[in-house]
Structure formats: structure tokens, C-alpha cells
Tab-separated table of C-alpha atoms and ligand atoms in Angstrom:
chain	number	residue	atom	x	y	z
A	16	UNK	CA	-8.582	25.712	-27.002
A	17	UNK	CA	-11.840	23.250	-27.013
A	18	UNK	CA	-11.543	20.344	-24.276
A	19	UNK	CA	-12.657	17.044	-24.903
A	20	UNK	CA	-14.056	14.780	-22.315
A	21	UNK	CA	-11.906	11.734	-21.993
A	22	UNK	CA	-14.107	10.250	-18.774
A	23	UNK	CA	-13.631	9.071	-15.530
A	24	UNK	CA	-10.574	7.499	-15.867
A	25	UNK	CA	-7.234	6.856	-13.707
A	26	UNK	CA	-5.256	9.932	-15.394
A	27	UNK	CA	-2.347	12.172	-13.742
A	28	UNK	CA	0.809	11.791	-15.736
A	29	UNK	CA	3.605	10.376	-14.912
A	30	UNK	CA	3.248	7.806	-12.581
A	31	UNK	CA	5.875	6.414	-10.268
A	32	UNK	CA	7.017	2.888	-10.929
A	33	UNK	CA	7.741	1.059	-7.635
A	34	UNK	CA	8.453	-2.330	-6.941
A	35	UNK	CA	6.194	-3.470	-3.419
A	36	UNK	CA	7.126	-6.491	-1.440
A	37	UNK	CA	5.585	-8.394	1.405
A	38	UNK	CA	6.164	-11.886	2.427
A	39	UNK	CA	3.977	-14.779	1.249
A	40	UNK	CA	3.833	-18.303	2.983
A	41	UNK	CA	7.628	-17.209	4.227
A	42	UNK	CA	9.085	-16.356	0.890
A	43	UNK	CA	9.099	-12.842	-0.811
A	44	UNK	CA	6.911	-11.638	-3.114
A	45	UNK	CA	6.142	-8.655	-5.072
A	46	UNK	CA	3.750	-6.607	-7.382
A	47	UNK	CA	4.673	-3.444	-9.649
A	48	UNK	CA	2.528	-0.399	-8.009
A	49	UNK	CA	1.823	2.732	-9.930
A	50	UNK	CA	-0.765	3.680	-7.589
A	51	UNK	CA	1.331	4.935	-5.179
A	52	UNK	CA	2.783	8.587	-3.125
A	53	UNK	CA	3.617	10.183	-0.248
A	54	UNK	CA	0.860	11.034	1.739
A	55	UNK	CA	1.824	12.734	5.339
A	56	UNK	CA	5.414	14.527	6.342
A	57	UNK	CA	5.576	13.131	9.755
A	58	UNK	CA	5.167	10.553	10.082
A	59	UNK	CA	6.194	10.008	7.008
A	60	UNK	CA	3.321	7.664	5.248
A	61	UNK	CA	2.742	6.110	1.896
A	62	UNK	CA	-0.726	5.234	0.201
A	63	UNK	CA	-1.104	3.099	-2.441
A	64	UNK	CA	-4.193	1.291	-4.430
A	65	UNK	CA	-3.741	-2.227	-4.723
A	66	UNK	CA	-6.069	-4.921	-5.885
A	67	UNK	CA	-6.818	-7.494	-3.348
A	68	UNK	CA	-6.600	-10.158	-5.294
A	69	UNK	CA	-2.705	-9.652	-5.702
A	70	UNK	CA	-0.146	-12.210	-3.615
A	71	UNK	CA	1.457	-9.791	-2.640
A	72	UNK	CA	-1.509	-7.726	-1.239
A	73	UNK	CA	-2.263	-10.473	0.453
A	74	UNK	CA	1.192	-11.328	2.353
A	75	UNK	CA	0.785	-7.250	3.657
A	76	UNK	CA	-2.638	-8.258	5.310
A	77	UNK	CA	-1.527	-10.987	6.814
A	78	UNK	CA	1.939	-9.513	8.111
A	79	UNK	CA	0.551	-5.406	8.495
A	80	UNK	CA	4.111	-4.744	6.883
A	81	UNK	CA	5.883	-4.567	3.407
A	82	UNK	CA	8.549	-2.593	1.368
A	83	UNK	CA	8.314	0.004	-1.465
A	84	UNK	CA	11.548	-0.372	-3.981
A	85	UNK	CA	12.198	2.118	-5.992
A	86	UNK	CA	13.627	0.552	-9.413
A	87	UNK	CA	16.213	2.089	-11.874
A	88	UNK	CA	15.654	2.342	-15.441
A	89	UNK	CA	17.924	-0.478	-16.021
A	90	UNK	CA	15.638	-2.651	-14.577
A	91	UNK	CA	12.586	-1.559	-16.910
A	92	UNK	CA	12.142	-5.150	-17.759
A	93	UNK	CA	11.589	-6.702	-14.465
A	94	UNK	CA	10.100	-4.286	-13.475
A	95	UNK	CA	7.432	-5.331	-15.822
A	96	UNK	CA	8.037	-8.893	-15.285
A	97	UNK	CA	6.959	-8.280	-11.957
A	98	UNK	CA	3.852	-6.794	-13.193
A	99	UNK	CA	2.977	-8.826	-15.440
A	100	UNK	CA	2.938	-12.050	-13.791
A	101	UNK	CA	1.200	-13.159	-10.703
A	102	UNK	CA	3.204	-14.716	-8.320
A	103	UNK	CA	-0.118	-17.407	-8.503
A	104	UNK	CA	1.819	-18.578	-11.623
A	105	UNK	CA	5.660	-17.594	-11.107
A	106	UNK	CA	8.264	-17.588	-8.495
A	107	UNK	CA	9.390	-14.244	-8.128
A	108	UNK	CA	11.269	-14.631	-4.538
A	109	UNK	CA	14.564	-15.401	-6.785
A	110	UNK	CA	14.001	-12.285	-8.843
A	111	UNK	CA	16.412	-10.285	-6.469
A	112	UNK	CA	18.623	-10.286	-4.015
A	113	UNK	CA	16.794	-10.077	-0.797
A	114	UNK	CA	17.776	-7.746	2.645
A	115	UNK	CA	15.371	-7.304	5.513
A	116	UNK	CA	15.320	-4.301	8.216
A	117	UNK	CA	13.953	-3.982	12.059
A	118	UNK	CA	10.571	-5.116	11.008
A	119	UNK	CA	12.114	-8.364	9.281
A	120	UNK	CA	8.801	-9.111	7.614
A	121	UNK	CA	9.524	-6.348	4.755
A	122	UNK	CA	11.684	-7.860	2.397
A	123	UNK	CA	13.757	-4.995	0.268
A	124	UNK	CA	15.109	-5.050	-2.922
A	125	UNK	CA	18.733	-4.675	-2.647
A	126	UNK	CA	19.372	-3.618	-6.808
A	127	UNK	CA	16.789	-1.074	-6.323
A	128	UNK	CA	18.230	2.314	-5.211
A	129	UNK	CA	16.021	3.662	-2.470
A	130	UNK	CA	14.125	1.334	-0.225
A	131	UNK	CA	11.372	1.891	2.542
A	132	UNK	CA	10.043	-0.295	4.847
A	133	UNK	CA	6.175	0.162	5.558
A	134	UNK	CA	4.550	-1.004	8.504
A	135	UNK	CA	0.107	-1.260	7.493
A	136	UNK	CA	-1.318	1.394	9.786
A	137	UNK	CA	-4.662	1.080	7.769
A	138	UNK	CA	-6.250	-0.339	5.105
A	139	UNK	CA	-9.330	1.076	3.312
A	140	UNK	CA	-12.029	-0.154	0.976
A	141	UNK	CA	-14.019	1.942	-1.544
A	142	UNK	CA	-16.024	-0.507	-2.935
A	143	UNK	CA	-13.808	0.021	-5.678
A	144	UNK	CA	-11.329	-2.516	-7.849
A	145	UNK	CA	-8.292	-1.678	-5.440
A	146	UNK	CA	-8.358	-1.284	-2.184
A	147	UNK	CA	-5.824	1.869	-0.577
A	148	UNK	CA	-3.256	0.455	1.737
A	149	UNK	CA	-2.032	2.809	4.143
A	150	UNK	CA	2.044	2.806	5.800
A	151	UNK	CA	3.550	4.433	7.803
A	152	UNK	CA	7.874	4.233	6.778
A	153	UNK	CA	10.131	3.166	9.218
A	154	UNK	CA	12.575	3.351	7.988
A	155	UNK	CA	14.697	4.046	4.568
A	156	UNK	CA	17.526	2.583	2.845
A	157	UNK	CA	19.826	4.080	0.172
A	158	UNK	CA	23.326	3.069	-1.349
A	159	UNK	CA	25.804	6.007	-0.542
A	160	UNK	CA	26.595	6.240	-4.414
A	161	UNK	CA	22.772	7.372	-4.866
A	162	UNK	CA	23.168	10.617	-2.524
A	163	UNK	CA	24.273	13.752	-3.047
A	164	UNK	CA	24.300	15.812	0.226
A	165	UNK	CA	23.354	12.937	2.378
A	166	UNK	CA	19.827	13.012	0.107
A	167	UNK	CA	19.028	10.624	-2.719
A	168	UNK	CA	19.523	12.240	-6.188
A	169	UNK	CA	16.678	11.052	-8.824
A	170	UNK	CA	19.545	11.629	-11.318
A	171	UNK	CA	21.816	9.140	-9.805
A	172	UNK	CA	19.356	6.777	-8.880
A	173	UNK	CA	18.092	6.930	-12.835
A	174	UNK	CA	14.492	6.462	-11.804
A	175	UNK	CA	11.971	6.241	-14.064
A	176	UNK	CA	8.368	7.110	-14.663
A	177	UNK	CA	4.835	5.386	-15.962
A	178	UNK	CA	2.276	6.782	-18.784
A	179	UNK	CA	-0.771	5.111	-17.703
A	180	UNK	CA	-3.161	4.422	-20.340
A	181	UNK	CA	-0.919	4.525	-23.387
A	182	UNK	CA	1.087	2.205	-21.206
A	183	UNK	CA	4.597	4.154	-21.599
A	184	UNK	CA	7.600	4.167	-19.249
A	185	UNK	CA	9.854	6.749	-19.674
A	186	UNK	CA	13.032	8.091	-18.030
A	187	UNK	CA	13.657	11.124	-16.150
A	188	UNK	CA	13.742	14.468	-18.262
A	189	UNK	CA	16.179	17.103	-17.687
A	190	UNK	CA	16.088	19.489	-14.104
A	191	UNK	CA	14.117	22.575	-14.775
A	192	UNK	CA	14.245	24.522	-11.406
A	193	UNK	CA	14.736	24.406	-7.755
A	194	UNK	CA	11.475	23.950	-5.757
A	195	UNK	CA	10.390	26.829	-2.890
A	196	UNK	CA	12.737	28.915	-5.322
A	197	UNK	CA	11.119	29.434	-8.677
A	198	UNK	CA	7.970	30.498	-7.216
A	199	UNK	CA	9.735	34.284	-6.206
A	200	UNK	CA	10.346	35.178	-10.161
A	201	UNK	CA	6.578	34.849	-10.524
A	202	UNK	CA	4.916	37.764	-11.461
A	203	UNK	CA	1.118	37.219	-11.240
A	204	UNK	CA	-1.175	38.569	-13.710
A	205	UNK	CA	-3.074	41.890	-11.873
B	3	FMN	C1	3.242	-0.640	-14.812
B	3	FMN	C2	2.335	-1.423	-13.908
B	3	FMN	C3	1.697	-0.773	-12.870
B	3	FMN	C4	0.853	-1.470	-12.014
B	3	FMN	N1	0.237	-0.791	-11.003
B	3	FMN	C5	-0.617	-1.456	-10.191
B	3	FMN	C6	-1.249	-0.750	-9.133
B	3	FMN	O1	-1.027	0.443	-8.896
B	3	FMN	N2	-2.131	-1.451	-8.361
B	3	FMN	C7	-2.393	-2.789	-8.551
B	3	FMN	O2	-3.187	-3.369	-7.807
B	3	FMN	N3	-1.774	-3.480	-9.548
B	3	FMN	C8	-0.885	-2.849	-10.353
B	3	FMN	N4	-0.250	-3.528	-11.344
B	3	FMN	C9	-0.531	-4.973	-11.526
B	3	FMN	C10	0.277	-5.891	-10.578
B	3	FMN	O3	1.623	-5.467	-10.450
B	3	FMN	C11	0.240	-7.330	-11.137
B	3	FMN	O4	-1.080	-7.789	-11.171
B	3	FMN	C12	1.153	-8.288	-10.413
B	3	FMN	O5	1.457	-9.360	-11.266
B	3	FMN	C13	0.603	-8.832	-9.110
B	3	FMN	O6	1.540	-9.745	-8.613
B	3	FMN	P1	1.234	-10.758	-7.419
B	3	FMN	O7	-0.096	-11.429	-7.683
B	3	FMN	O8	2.393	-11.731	-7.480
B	3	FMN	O9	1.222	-9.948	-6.166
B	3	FMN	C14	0.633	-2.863	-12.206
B	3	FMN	C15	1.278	-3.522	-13.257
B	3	FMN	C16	2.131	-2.809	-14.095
B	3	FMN	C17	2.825	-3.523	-15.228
């Protein structure tokens, strides 16, 4: 099959969708982040590319802390919102309904399933558009009805996912195997 080159350009598909909050002249604000994953098991850290420019990034420079929500797909349109509209121009600290943890400068989202509460532990610039924000998680919040086995279920939670470029959320497709499992049927090529 013949490739064609498509450029440098910000493509891995999908994309999580998260909701980030920090604090902003004492009220809560947040930004819609698909520039964003886990990064280091322990402890566990999160990385994330976020333009400086942004309240929100902002309010996590001054405070070195801020929260990653994970949305459902019944709040696709929010989520968007969110997105799509600076906090320069709206008032977004009504949006939700607020709850804070030890490092009380992280406000969570408490409609959003899973919640974790960064503290900064760096920040880096490439010279680039966004700058990669660096935090360690303190600590993580989920709604008993969420879990199955004490673990959060992406089923439950009914997370969805981003198509960047064609700009496309979609929801979560069926479960196809069990990870450190599927790998033993494999039968490479000699
Ligand atoms: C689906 C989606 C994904 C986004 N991902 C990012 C991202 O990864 N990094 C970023 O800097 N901005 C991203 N944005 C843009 C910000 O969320 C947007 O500029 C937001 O309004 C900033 O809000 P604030 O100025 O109130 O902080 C995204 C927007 C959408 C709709």
C-alpha cells in the first residue's frame, strides 16, 4: 500500500478529552486538554502541552498545582464549552460543582468521574506553541458507582475520546482483549 506524507503534524488517534483546572484570582477555572497522558508509574505523573496564554495555564504557574477531570460522554458539550471559550471572556467557575482535596488549590470537578489532583513538579518550554506542564498526582478521586474491583471501569465511567484534526469526539468502542494476556496467543512470523 503507497503512503502519503501528511507532514509534521500533531497526529496519534484518539486523544483523551480531559477537563484541567487551576485556580485563577481565587475562583476556578478550566481549559479542555487533549494534550495530555501518563507519563511515570511511581510516582505516578501526568504531562500535558498547554499554551501559555490559557487562564487556566496561568492559575497552575502561579499556584504549582491543578486537577485533571476526566469527563463523561454526557458532558460532550461542556466539555467543548470549556474549550471553546477563554475564561478572558466567560465565567466558567459556575460551570460545575466544585470539591477541593489536601492541596486545596486544585479545584475538581465533582460530575466528572475520575479526578486527580496534580501538584507542578516542572514546567518545560520548547520554543514551541505550548509549553509541557509536568505533575506529579497526589492523589485520585472516583465515585464508588465508577469501579469495578476497587478500579475505575472506562465502561462505567462512559469516557470518551478526541479525533484531532478532523475535530471528532467519539465514545468508547467495544473491549477487544485483556492487556499482558493477548500477547501469549501471538505467534510471530519466523
Ligand atoms: C477538544 C479540545 C482540545 C484542546 N486541547 C488543548 C490542549 O491540549 N492544549 C491547549 O493548550 N489547549 C487546548 N485546547 C484549547 C483550550 O481548551 C481553550 O483555548 C480554552 O478555552 C482555554 O481556556 P482558558 O483561557 O479559560 O484557560 C483544546 C480545546 C478543545 C476544544
Amino acid at each position: 500500500m503507497e503512503k502519503r506524507t501528511l507532514g509534521s503534524k500533531p497526529m496519534l488517534y484518539p486523544m483523551p478529552v480531559t477537563l484541567v483546572g487551576a485556580d485563577v484570582a481565587g475562583k476556578p477555572n478550566f481549559m479542555t486538554i487533549a494534550f495530555i497522558g501518563i507519563v511515570n508509574m511511581n510516582p505516578a505523573m501526568v504531562a500535558m502541552g498547554a499554551n501559555l496564554s490559557h487562564v487556566t495555564t496561568k492559575g497552575i504557574v502561579k499556584n504549582e498545582t491543578f486537577s485533571v477531570n476526566l469527563p463523561s460522554k454526557r458532558m460532550v458539550e461542556v466539555t467543548d464549552y470549556v474549550g471553546l471559550f477563554s475564561g478572558e471572556t466567560v465565567d466558567k467557575s459556575r460551570l460545575f460543582t466544585i470539591f477541593r482535596g489536601e492541596t486545596k488549590t486544585a479545584p475538581m470537578i465533582q460530575e466528572c468521574p475520575l479526578n486527580l489532583e496534580c501538584r507542578l513538579v516542572q514546567k518545560l518550554s520548547l520554543g514551541g506553541t505550548d509549553e509541557i506542564f509536568i505533575g506529579e498526582i497526589v492523589q485520585s478521586y472516583c465515585a464508588e458507582e465508577f469501579l469495578t474491583n476497587g478500579k475505575p471501569d472506562v465502561e462505567k465511567m462512559e469516557v470518551f475520546v478526541f479525533s484531532m484534526n478532523d475535530n471528532r469526539y467519539f465514545s468508547l468502542g467495544e473491549m477487544i482483549g485483556k492487556a499482558w494476556s493477548e500477547g501469549k496467543k501471538f505467534i510471530p512470523h519466523s
